[in-house]
mmCIF file of C-alpha atoms and ligand atoms in Angstrom:
data_model
loop_
_atom_site.group_PDB
_atom_site.id
_atom_site.type_symbol
_atom_site.label_atom_id
_atom_site.label_comp_id
_atom_site.label_asym_id
_atom_site.label_seq_id
_atom_site.Cartn_x
_atom_site.Cartn_y
_atom_site.Cartn_z
ATOM 1 C CA UNK I 29 51.781 82.769 82.980
ATOM 2 C CA UNK I 30 53.393 85.044 85.466
ATOM 3 C CA UNK I 31 55.915 82.197 86.373
ATOM 4 C CA UNK I 32 56.713 81.634 82.744
ATOM 5 C CA UNK I 33 57.377 85.425 82.211
ATOM 6 C CA UNK I 34 59.536 85.405 85.400
ATOM 7 C CA UNK I 35 61.403 82.347 83.955
ATOM 8 C CA UNK I 36 62.004 84.018 80.599
ATOM 9 C CA UNK I 37 63.248 87.168 82.390
ATOM 10 C CA UNK I 38 65.670 85.122 84.555
ATOM 11 C CA UNK I 39 66.883 83.317 81.391
ATOM 12 C CA UNK I 40 67.612 86.482 79.591
ATOM 13 C CA UNK I 41 69.457 88.067 82.563
ATOM 14 C CA UNK I 42 71.416 84.966 82.685
ATOM 15 C CA UNK I 43 72.429 85.150 79.027
ATOM 16 C CA UNK I 44 73.293 88.795 79.402
ATOM 17 C CA UNK I 45 75.474 88.348 82.361
ATOM 18 C CA UNK I 46 77.006 84.993 81.409
ATOM 19 C CA UNK I 47 80.754 85.506 80.838
ATOM 20 C CA UNK I 48 83.582 83.250 80.218
ATOM 21 C CA UNK I 49 85.149 81.513 83.157
ATOM 22 C CA UNK I 50 88.752 80.460 83.002
ATOM 23 C CA UNK I 51 91.836 79.547 84.966
ATOM 24 C CA UNK I 52 95.339 80.846 84.301
ATOM 25 C CA UNK I 53 97.518 78.187 85.741
ATOM 26 C CA UNK I 54 101.084 78.051 87.147
ATOM 27 C CA UNK I 55 101.906 81.669 86.225
ATOM 28 C CA UNK I 56 104.162 84.198 87.813
ATOM 29 C CA UNK I 57 101.956 86.856 89.414
ATOM 30 C CA UNK I 58 102.501 90.533 90.067
ATOM 31 C CA UNK I 59 99.239 91.510 91.947
ATOM 32 C CA UNK I 60 99.923 95.197 92.228
ATOM 33 C CA UNK I 61 101.971 94.781 95.450
ATOM 34 C CA UNK I 62 104.184 91.753 95.351
ATOM 35 C CA UNK I 63 105.241 88.759 93.277
ATOM 36 C CA UNK I 64 104.298 85.182 93.598
ATOM 37 C CA UNK I 65 106.327 82.695 91.678
ATOM 38 C CA UNK I 66 103.827 79.996 90.730
ATOM 39 C CA UNK I 67 100.124 80.392 91.261
ATOM 40 C CA UNK I 68 96.674 79.861 89.653
ATOM 41 C CA UNK I 69 93.882 82.392 89.076
ATOM 42 C CA UNK I 70 90.202 81.764 88.515
ATOM 43 C CA UNK I 71 88.199 84.278 86.536
ATOM 44 C CA UNK I 72 84.437 84.190 86.764
ATOM 45 C CA UNK I 73 81.838 86.768 85.852
ATOM 46 C CA UNK I 74 84.337 89.369 85.009
ATOM 47 C CA UNK I 75 86.028 89.156 88.513
ATOM 48 C CA UNK I 76 88.963 87.446 90.017
ATOM 49 C CA UNK I 77 87.191 84.883 92.099
ATOM 50 C CA UNK I 78 90.036 82.767 93.358
ATOM 51 C CA UNK I 79 93.894 82.765 93.724
ATOM 52 C CA UNK I 80 95.455 79.648 94.895
ATOM 53 C CA UNK I 81 98.372 77.159 94.106
ATOM 54 C CA UNK I 82 95.982 74.670 92.654
ATOM 55 C CA UNK I 83 92.481 75.299 91.336
ATOM 56 C CA UNK I 84 90.359 72.393 90.132
ATOM 57 C CA UNK I 85 87.420 73.617 88.013
ATOM 58 C CA UNK I 86 85.721 72.489 84.835
ATOM 59 C CA UNK I 87 86.629 75.583 82.874
ATOM 60 C CA UNK I 88 89.048 76.668 80.128
ATOM 61 C CA UNK I 89 92.585 76.225 81.360
ATOM 62 C CA UNK I 90 95.299 78.601 80.109
ATOM 63 C CA UNK I 91 98.748 77.314 80.905
ATOM 64 C CA UNK I 92 100.775 80.237 82.312
ATOM 65 C CA UNK I 93 104.033 78.315 82.768
ATOM 66 C CA UNK I 94 107.024 80.608 82.218
ATOM 67 C CA UNK I 95 104.676 83.590 81.761
ATOM 68 C CA UNK I 96 103.910 86.651 83.748
ATOM 69 C CA UNK I 97 100.506 88.112 84.802
ATOM 70 C CA UNK I 98 99.882 91.752 85.966
ATOM 71 C CA UNK I 99 96.906 94.112 86.373
ATOM 72 C CA UNK I 100 95.768 96.199 83.411
ATOM 73 C CA UNK I 101 97.674 99.576 83.384
ATOM 74 C CA UNK I 102 96.564 103.129 83.857
ATOM 75 C CA UNK I 103 97.959 106.207 82.050
ATOM 76 C CA UNK I 104 97.691 108.993 84.677
ATOM 77 C CA UNK I 105 97.994 112.008 82.372
ATOM 78 C CA UNK I 106 96.199 112.051 79.058
ATOM 79 C CA UNK I 107 94.081 114.315 76.908
ATOM 80 C CA UNK I 108 91.614 112.252 74.759
ATOM 81 C CA UNK I 109 89.305 113.918 72.306
ATOM 82 C CA UNK I 110 87.572 110.903 70.753
ATOM 83 C CA UNK I 111 86.927 107.299 71.430
ATOM 84 C CA UNK I 112 89.692 105.981 69.177
ATOM 85 C CA UNK I 113 92.133 107.099 71.876
ATOM 86 C CA UNK I 114 90.391 104.719 74.362
ATOM 87 C CA UNK I 115 90.667 101.957 71.773
ATOM 88 C CA UNK I 116 94.433 102.564 71.194
ATOM 89 C CA UNK I 117 95.005 102.475 74.971
ATOM 90 C CA UNK I 118 93.086 99.151 75.468
ATOM 91 C CA UNK I 119 95.138 97.589 72.620
ATOM 92 C CA UNK I 120 98.326 98.189 74.605
ATOM 93 C CA UNK I 121 96.955 96.944 77.974
ATOM 94 C CA UNK I 122 96.270 100.453 79.233
ATOM 95 C CA UNK I 123 92.693 99.854 80.494
ATOM 96 C CA UNK I 124 92.319 103.217 82.249
ATOM 97 C CA UNK I 125 93.008 106.669 81.104
ATOM 98 C CA UNK I 126 93.004 109.804 83.464
ATOM 99 C CA UNK I 127 92.151 112.829 81.600
ATOM 100 C CA UNK I 128 93.784 116.116 82.697
ATOM 101 C CA UNK I 129 91.745 118.708 80.815
ATOM 102 C CA UNK I 130 89.189 118.252 78.042
ATOM 103 C CA UNK I 131 85.799 119.224 76.545
ATOM 104 C CA UNK I 132 83.229 118.315 79.141
ATOM 105 C CA UNK I 133 80.311 117.653 76.761
ATOM 106 C CA UNK I 134 82.345 114.940 74.835
ATOM 107 C CA UNK I 135 83.682 113.459 77.967
ATOM 108 C CA UNK I 136 80.276 112.176 79.213
ATOM 109 C CA UNK I 137 79.945 110.087 76.075
ATOM 110 C CA UNK I 138 83.424 108.670 76.381
ATOM 111 C CA UNK I 139 83.024 107.865 80.005
ATOM 112 C CA UNK I 140 79.826 105.983 79.187
ATOM 113 C CA UNK I 141 82.022 103.444 77.215
ATOM 114 C CA UNK I 142 83.584 102.226 80.469
ATOM 115 C CA UNK I 143 82.108 98.669 80.112
ATOM 116 C CA UNK I 144 83.070 98.246 76.362
ATOM 117 C CA UNK I 145 85.760 95.626 76.335
ATOM 118 C CA UNK I 146 87.768 97.205 73.533
ATOM 119 C CA UNK I 147 87.947 100.629 75.085
ATOM 120 C CA UNK I 148 89.810 101.906 78.030
ATOM 121 C CA UNK I 149 87.855 103.392 80.968
ATOM 122 C CA UNK I 150 88.025 107.167 81.015
ATOM 123 C CA UNK I 151 88.269 109.131 84.306
ATOM 124 C CA UNK I 152 87.947 112.907 83.635
ATOM 125 C CA UNK I 153 88.904 116.266 85.108
ATOM 126 C CA UNK I 154 86.688 118.269 82.836
ATOM 127 C CA UNK I 155 87.874 121.748 82.283
ATOM 128 C CA UNK I 156 91.207 122.514 84.162
ATOM 129 C CA UNK I 157 91.261 125.546 86.383
ATOM 130 C CA UNK I 158 93.139 128.296 84.729
ATOM 131 C CA UNK I 159 93.461 132.189 84.380
ATOM 132 C CA UNK I 160 91.930 134.151 81.475
ATOM 133 C CA UNK I 161 94.386 133.765 78.598
ATOM 134 C CA UNK I 162 96.308 131.127 80.621
ATOM 135 C CA UNK I 163 97.708 127.729 79.620
ATOM 136 C CA UNK I 164 94.782 125.401 78.696
ATOM 137 C CA UNK I 165 92.803 128.148 76.963
ATOM 138 C CA UNK I 166 94.723 127.855 73.611
ATOM 139 C CA UNK I 167 93.055 124.636 72.267
ATOM 140 C CA UNK I 168 90.142 126.187 70.397
ATOM 141 C CA UNK I 169 87.363 125.279 72.785
ATOM 142 C CA UNK I 170 85.846 127.745 75.361
ATOM 143 C CA UNK I 171 87.209 127.123 78.971
ATOM 144 C CA UNK I 172 85.791 128.834 82.169
ATOM 145 C CA UNK I 173 88.578 130.733 83.916
ATOM 146 C CA UNK I 174 89.150 132.127 87.410
ATOM 147 C CA UNK I 175 90.622 135.403 88.544
ATOM 148 C CA UNK I 176 90.275 135.242 92.386
ATOM 149 C CA UNK I 177 89.913 132.812 95.219
ATOM 150 C CA UNK I 178 86.188 133.618 95.501
ATOM 151 C CA UNK I 179 85.735 132.041 92.081
ATOM 152 C CA UNK I 180 86.706 128.612 93.330
ATOM 153 C CA UNK I 181 83.403 127.580 94.807
ATOM 154 C CA UNK I 182 81.409 128.008 91.545
ATOM 155 C CA UNK I 183 84.242 126.512 89.501
ATOM 156 C CA UNK I 184 84.345 123.271 91.481
ATOM 157 C CA UNK I 185 80.565 123.115 91.807
ATOM 158 C CA UNK I 186 80.297 123.262 88.053
ATOM 159 C CA UNK I 187 82.854 120.480 87.628
ATOM 160 C CA UNK I 188 80.985 118.348 90.180
ATOM 161 C CA UNK I 189 77.764 118.970 88.327
ATOM 162 C CA UNK I 190 79.522 117.805 85.109
ATOM 163 C CA UNK I 191 80.365 114.601 87.012
ATOM 164 C CA UNK I 192 84.241 114.927 86.819
ATOM 165 C CA UNK I 193 86.336 112.356 88.779
ATOM 166 C CA UNK I 194 89.112 114.772 89.911
ATOM 167 C CA UNK I 195 89.990 118.476 89.681
ATOM 168 C CA UNK I 196 92.985 119.741 87.585
ATOM 169 C CA UNK I 197 94.634 123.053 88.228
ATOM 170 C CA UNK I 198 97.158 124.826 85.984
ATOM 171 C CA UNK I 199 100.077 126.972 87.294
ATOM 172 C CA UNK I 200 102.120 127.936 84.254
ATOM 173 C CA UNK I 201 103.900 131.260 84.552
ATOM 174 C CA UNK I 202 104.875 131.534 80.902
ATOM 175 C CA UNK I 203 101.305 132.798 80.341
ATOM 176 C CA UNK I 204 98.904 134.606 82.672
ATOM 177 C CA UNK I 205 98.411 132.234 85.622
ATOM 178 C CA UNK I 206 96.385 131.719 88.696
ATOM 179 C CA UNK I 207 97.674 133.166 91.974
ATOM 180 C CA UNK I 208 98.621 130.705 94.702
ATOM 181 C CA UNK I 209 95.705 132.033 96.793
ATOM 182 C CA UNK I 210 93.309 131.071 94.017
ATOM 183 C CA UNK I 211 95.013 127.713 93.622
ATOM 184 C CA UNK I 212 94.707 127.031 97.322
ATOM 185 C CA UNK I 213 90.997 127.915 97.197
ATOM 186 C CA UNK I 214 90.340 125.468 94.410
ATOM 187 C CA UNK I 215 92.286 122.757 96.246
ATOM 188 C CA UNK I 216 90.297 123.326 99.398
ATOM 189 C CA UNK I 217 87.014 123.344 97.529
ATOM 190 C CA UNK I 218 87.927 120.198 95.643
ATOM 191 C CA UNK I 219 88.601 118.408 98.962
ATOM 192 C CA UNK I 220 85.330 119.693 100.385
ATOM 193 C CA UNK I 221 83.648 117.973 97.472
ATOM 194 C CA UNK I 222 85.687 114.857 98.091
ATOM 195 C CA UNK I 223 87.717 115.191 94.856
ATOM 196 C CA UNK I 224 91.468 114.938 94.363
ATOM 197 C CA UNK I 225 93.220 118.088 93.256
ATOM 198 C CA UNK I 226 96.158 117.643 90.992
ATOM 199 C CA UNK I 227 98.318 120.438 89.576
ATOM 200 C CA UNK I 228 100.246 121.269 86.518
ATOM 201 C CA UNK I 229 103.516 123.043 87.309
ATOM 202 C CA UNK I 230 106.824 123.631 85.528
ATOM 203 C CA UNK I 231 108.819 125.448 88.247
ATOM 204 C CA UNK I 232 110.064 123.984 91.429
ATOM 205 C CA UNK I 233 108.804 127.019 93.511
ATOM 206 C CA UNK I 234 105.314 126.500 92.248
ATOM 207 C CA UNK I 235 105.534 122.677 93.023
ATOM 208 C CA UNK I 236 106.720 123.508 96.604
ATOM 209 C CA UNK I 237 103.840 126.078 96.980
ATOM 210 C CA UNK I 238 101.002 123.964 95.729
ATOM 211 C CA UNK I 239 102.040 120.840 97.702
ATOM 212 C CA UNK I 240 102.344 123.017 100.840
ATOM 213 C CA UNK I 241 98.753 124.098 100.095
ATOM 214 C CA UNK I 242 97.676 120.439 100.111
ATOM 215 C CA UNK I 243 97.596 119.556 96.423
ATOM 216 C CA UNK I 244 97.254 115.693 96.147
ATOM 217 C CA UNK I 245 99.677 115.418 93.188
ATOM 218 C CA UNK I 246 101.597 116.915 90.448
ATOM 219 C CA UNK I 247 100.899 115.980 86.864
ATOM 220 C CA UNK I 248 104.395 116.972 85.643
ATOM 221 C CA UNK I 249 107.829 117.279 87.284
ATOM 222 C CA UNK I 250 109.540 120.680 87.477
ATOM 223 C CA UNK I 251 112.181 121.386 84.966
ATOM 224 C CA UNK I 252 114.049 124.527 86.167
ATOM 225 C CA UNK I 253 115.994 123.859 89.371
ATOM 226 C CA UNK I 254 116.483 121.141 91.905
ATOM 227 C CA UNK I 255 114.116 120.795 94.796
ATOM 228 C CA UNK I 256 116.143 121.717 97.974
ATOM 229 C CA UNK I 257 116.637 118.672 100.219
ATOM 230 C CA UNK I 258 115.361 120.471 103.329
ATOM 231 C CA UNK I 259 112.141 121.421 101.446
ATOM 232 C CA UNK I 260 111.659 117.922 100.168
ATOM 233 C CA UNK I 261 112.233 116.551 103.718
ATOM 234 C CA UNK I 262 109.629 119.003 105.176
ATOM 235 C CA UNK I 263 107.123 118.250 102.445
ATOM 236 C CA UNK I 264 107.337 114.521 102.636
ATOM 237 C CA UNK I 265 107.023 114.684 106.437
ATOM 238 C CA UNK I 266 104.003 116.960 106.503
ATOM 239 C CA UNK I 267 102.139 115.947 103.289
ATOM 240 C CA UNK I 268 100.848 113.053 101.306
ATOM 241 C CA UNK I 269 101.348 113.552 97.729
ATOM 242 C CA UNK I 270 102.310 111.826 94.487
ATOM 243 C CA UNK I 271 104.073 112.822 91.242
ATOM 244 C CA UNK I 272 103.337 111.943 87.622
ATOM 245 C CA UNK I 273 106.609 113.085 86.229
ATOM 246 C CA UNK I 274 105.758 112.616 82.382
ATOM 247 C CA UNK I 275 109.397 112.169 81.532
ATOM 248 C CA UNK I 276 108.652 111.087 77.940
ATOM 249 C CA UNK I 277 106.660 114.208 77.477
ATOM 250 C CA UNK I 278 109.488 116.421 78.695
ATOM 251 C CA UNK I 279 112.047 114.737 76.577
ATOM 252 C CA UNK I 280 109.842 114.629 73.436
ATOM 253 C CA UNK I 281 109.024 118.281 73.838
ATOM 254 C CA UNK I 282 112.773 119.118 73.917
ATOM 255 C CA UNK I 283 113.302 117.029 70.811
ATOM 256 C CA UNK I 284 110.332 117.608 68.687
ATOM 257 C CA UNK I 285 109.095 121.079 69.607
ATOM 258 C CA UNK I 286 112.160 122.922 71.060
ATOM 259 C CA UNK I 287 114.729 121.210 68.686
ATOM 260 C CA UNK I 288 117.384 121.023 71.390
ATOM 261 C CA UNK I 289 120.785 119.390 70.707
ATOM 262 C CA UNK I 290 121.501 115.879 71.956
ATOM 263 C CA UNK I 291 123.828 117.234 74.566
ATOM 264 C CA UNK I 292 121.258 119.699 75.955
ATOM 265 C CA UNK I 293 118.717 116.785 76.071
ATOM 266 C CA UNK I 294 121.107 114.524 77.923
ATOM 267 C CA UNK I 295 121.839 117.244 80.569
ATOM 268 C CA UNK I 296 118.116 117.804 81.033
ATOM 269 C CA UNK I 297 117.392 114.088 81.201
ATOM 270 C CA UNK I 298 120.014 113.635 83.963
ATOM 271 C CA UNK I 299 118.439 116.518 85.883
ATOM 272 C CA UNK I 300 114.983 114.924 85.674
ATOM 273 C CA UNK I 301 116.401 111.474 86.587
ATOM 274 C CA UNK I 302 118.019 112.881 89.705
ATOM 275 C CA UNK I 303 114.854 114.719 90.795
ATOM 276 C CA UNK I 304 112.854 111.486 90.473
ATOM 277 C CA UNK I 305 115.251 109.532 92.450
ATOM 278 C CA UNK I 306 115.081 112.082 95.227
ATOM 279 C CA UNK I 307 111.244 111.860 95.293
ATOM 280 C CA UNK I 308 111.444 107.957 95.317
ATOM 281 C CA UNK I 309 113.920 107.969 98.210
ATOM 282 C CA UNK I 310 111.668 110.345 100.129
ATOM 283 C CA UNK I 311 108.812 107.723 99.769
ATOM 284 C CA UNK I 312 106.711 109.778 97.165
ATOM 285 C CA UNK I 313 104.761 107.473 94.887
ATOM 286 C CA UNK I 314 105.782 107.880 91.200
ATOM 287 C CA UNK I 315 102.861 107.408 88.790
ATOM 288 C CA UNK I 316 103.011 106.736 85.071
ATOM 289 C CA UNK I 317 101.658 109.268 82.519
ATOM 290 C CA UNK I 318 102.563 110.436 79.167
ATOM 291 C CA UNK I 319 100.353 113.525 78.326
ATOM 292 C CA UNK I 320 99.200 112.312 74.844
ATOM 293 C CA UNK I 321 98.666 113.500 72.311
ATOM 294 C CA UNK I 322 101.217 116.267 73.134
ATOM 295 C CA UNK I 323 104.503 115.848 71.252
ATOM 296 C CA UNK I 324 102.843 113.125 69.159
ATOM 297 C CA UNK I 325 102.744 110.741 71.938
ATOM 298 C CA UNK I 326 100.213 107.991 71.432
ATOM 299 C CA UNK I 327 97.603 106.765 73.943
ATOM 300 C CA UNK I 328 98.735 103.124 73.991
ATOM 301 C CA UNK I 329 102.260 101.694 73.570
ATOM 302 C CA UNK I 330 104.082 105.027 74.327
ATOM 303 C CA UNK I 331 103.317 104.412 77.936
ATOM 304 C CA UNK I 332 105.982 101.586 77.785
ATOM 305 C CA UNK I 333 108.540 104.291 77.051
ATOM 306 C CA UNK I 334 107.651 106.087 80.159
ATOM 307 C CA UNK I 335 108.101 102.877 82.257
ATOM 308 C CA UNK I 336 111.506 102.428 80.606
ATOM 309 C CA UNK I 337 112.573 106.038 81.345
ATOM 310 C CA UNK I 338 111.459 105.812 85.076
ATOM 311 C CA UNK I 339 113.429 102.596 85.338
ATOM 312 C CA UNK I 340 116.433 104.182 83.789
ATOM 313 C CA UNK I 341 116.121 106.962 86.377
ATOM 314 C CA UNK I 342 117.025 104.390 88.942
ATOM 315 C CA UNK I 343 113.567 103.425 90.298
ATOM 316 C CA UNK I 344 113.254 99.588 90.887
ATOM 317 C CA UNK I 345 111.130 97.813 88.340
ATOM 318 C CA UNK I 346 108.652 96.515 90.864
ATOM 319 C CA UNK I 347 107.948 100.176 91.898
ATOM 320 C CA UNK I 348 107.679 101.160 88.187
ATOM 321 C CA UNK I 349 104.977 98.519 87.692
ATOM 322 C CA UNK I 350 103.182 99.743 90.738
ATOM 323 C CA UNK I 351 103.264 103.260 89.306
ATOM 324 C CA UNK I 352 101.275 101.915 86.297
ATOM 325 C CA UNK I 353 98.774 99.720 88.312
ATOM 326 C CA UNK I 354 98.181 99.944 91.974
ATOM 327 C CA UNK I 355 99.408 103.417 92.748
ATOM 328 C CA UNK I 356 96.997 105.141 90.406
ATOM 329 C CA UNK I 357 94.132 103.071 91.745
ATOM 330 C CA UNK I 358 95.200 104.006 95.401
ATOM 331 C CA UNK I 359 95.756 107.642 94.703
ATOM 332 C CA UNK I 360 92.712 108.352 92.466
ATOM 333 C CA UNK I 361 90.462 105.828 94.461
ATOM 334 C CA UNK I 362 89.675 103.756 91.362
ATOM 335 C CA UNK I 363 87.287 101.122 92.575
ATOM 336 C CA UNK I 364 88.401 97.436 92.452
ATOM 337 C CA UNK I 365 91.021 97.881 89.824
ATOM 338 C CA UNK I 366 94.803 98.140 89.773
ATOM 339 C CA UNK I 367 95.261 94.825 91.679
ATOM 340 C CA UNK I 368 94.866 91.106 90.947
ATOM 341 C CA UNK I 369 93.073 90.190 94.080
ATOM 342 C CA UNK I 370 90.070 88.086 94.906
ATOM 343 C CA UNK I 371 86.893 90.142 94.328
ATOM 344 C CA UNK I 372 88.641 92.662 92.025
ATOM 345 C CA UNK I 373 87.655 93.342 88.380
ATOM 346 C CA UNK I 374 89.492 91.005 86.153
ATOM 347 C CA UNK I 375 91.693 93.376 84.248
ATOM 348 C CA UNK I 376 94.620 91.194 83.323
ATOM 349 C CA UNK I 377 97.686 91.289 81.172
ATOM 350 C CA UNK I 378 99.454 88.097 80.254
ATOM 351 C CA UNK I 379 103.080 88.655 79.173
ATOM 352 C CA UNK I 380 105.490 86.135 77.626
ATOM 353 C CA UNK I 381 108.364 87.647 79.523
ATOM 354 C CA UNK I 382 108.983 89.163 83.040
ATOM 355 C CA UNK I 383 109.144 92.948 83.028
ATOM 356 C CA UNK I 384 110.752 92.823 86.571
ATOM 357 C CA UNK I 385 113.868 91.366 84.982
ATOM 358 C CA UNK I 386 113.899 93.858 82.204
ATOM 359 C CA UNK I 387 111.234 96.535 81.986
ATOM 360 C CA UNK I 388 111.432 96.446 78.143
ATOM 361 C CA UNK I 389 109.498 93.055 78.431
ATOM 362 C CA UNK I 390 106.374 95.200 79.137
ATOM 363 C CA UNK I 391 106.257 95.005 75.241
ATOM 364 C CA UNK I 392 105.579 91.262 75.304
ATOM 365 C CA UNK I 393 101.840 91.438 76.160
ATOM 366 C CA UNK I 394 100.166 88.427 74.609
ATOM 367 C CA UNK I 395 96.686 88.642 75.991
ATOM 368 C CA UNK I 396 94.567 91.369 77.529
ATOM 369 C CA UNK I 397 91.373 90.839 79.512
ATOM 370 C CA UNK I 398 89.168 93.824 80.535
ATOM 371 C CA UNK I 399 86.653 92.776 83.204
ATOM 372 C CA UNK I 400 87.264 89.113 82.240
ATOM 373 C CA UNK I 401 86.624 89.603 78.498
ATOM 374 C CA UNK I 402 89.406 89.370 76.026
ATOM 375 C CA UNK I 403 90.386 92.624 74.233
ATOM 376 C CA UNK I 404 90.523 91.919 70.509
ATOM 377 C CA UNK I 405 94.086 92.697 69.576
ATOM 378 C CA UNK I 406 94.501 93.975 66.057
ATOM 379 C CA UNK I 407 98.113 92.909 65.259
HETATM 380 ZN ZN1 LIG V 19 98.615 117.607 79.952
#
């Protein structure tokens, strides 16, 4: 009897974990690092189990001739208030969303959907660190605030208890804002708790200060003045950091909210492009993010517009794709995603055209697999 029960248990576990196995054959592969012209990939049990020139296996074969494969994408700056945002993202091949300030009690529920095929995984900051009456307090939900460096320990402890993935800090001087001493204390406390600390800035002086104080990354680029070359040289020599420039957000805010003229937008765009080029040349990783739903930006296909803008700024397309795949995984330590490598989770986009030739081809996604299961595309 015991044996029979054991057999039944084994059978049911088998049914629950059985997943489609398939091979994508003779495809061009961007694996998160480099490009291989013609290769085959075996997907089994939700993982990439083999990558080789020829794979012989009795499974479904998908002919990838003339097509392009890349890892699922990550949007590194979002605010998502409900699961439909995660669904919209997955539909566009954006399989991971990095929240940068939200309502903690809802976030636990949204995070728990990480294994649902039709929803993007959600990595959260919880409440961002800000001052009383500061940026981030205006959205209609109560937000804990800080007034002095001594507040940092409890603030970070509360976020850790809420199971956040990273710590977000706001420095925005158009409203009451945190002092740089308090920001530094939050960064230090985040690092003690093994969390990345990323900062919202809008002014170059604040960017310089927070990076000097060991911030891991900026979630926007500054918009006021150029970063002096000697400062950039010093920062890139002394510190490891990344920038999520959110170009689309900056430009859409100028258009939609500030109603600037086309000429003013063109001048600002040139400025932003030049700053991003400087960062790229200094070896700073540029990560893709769009800050939805600000300026009516969506959680899905609008990420393609960011890739296009970063490409237009003069960043090579290979680097742009890394900024949407492997760089976020490296910088935010996302486990076994962002790459198409043996042993990694099978988050795969199959495109009919090569986005390295023209970044606009990111819009030619034919099929999306999350952990080896096909996302049901609603078009
Ligand atoms: Zn934001």
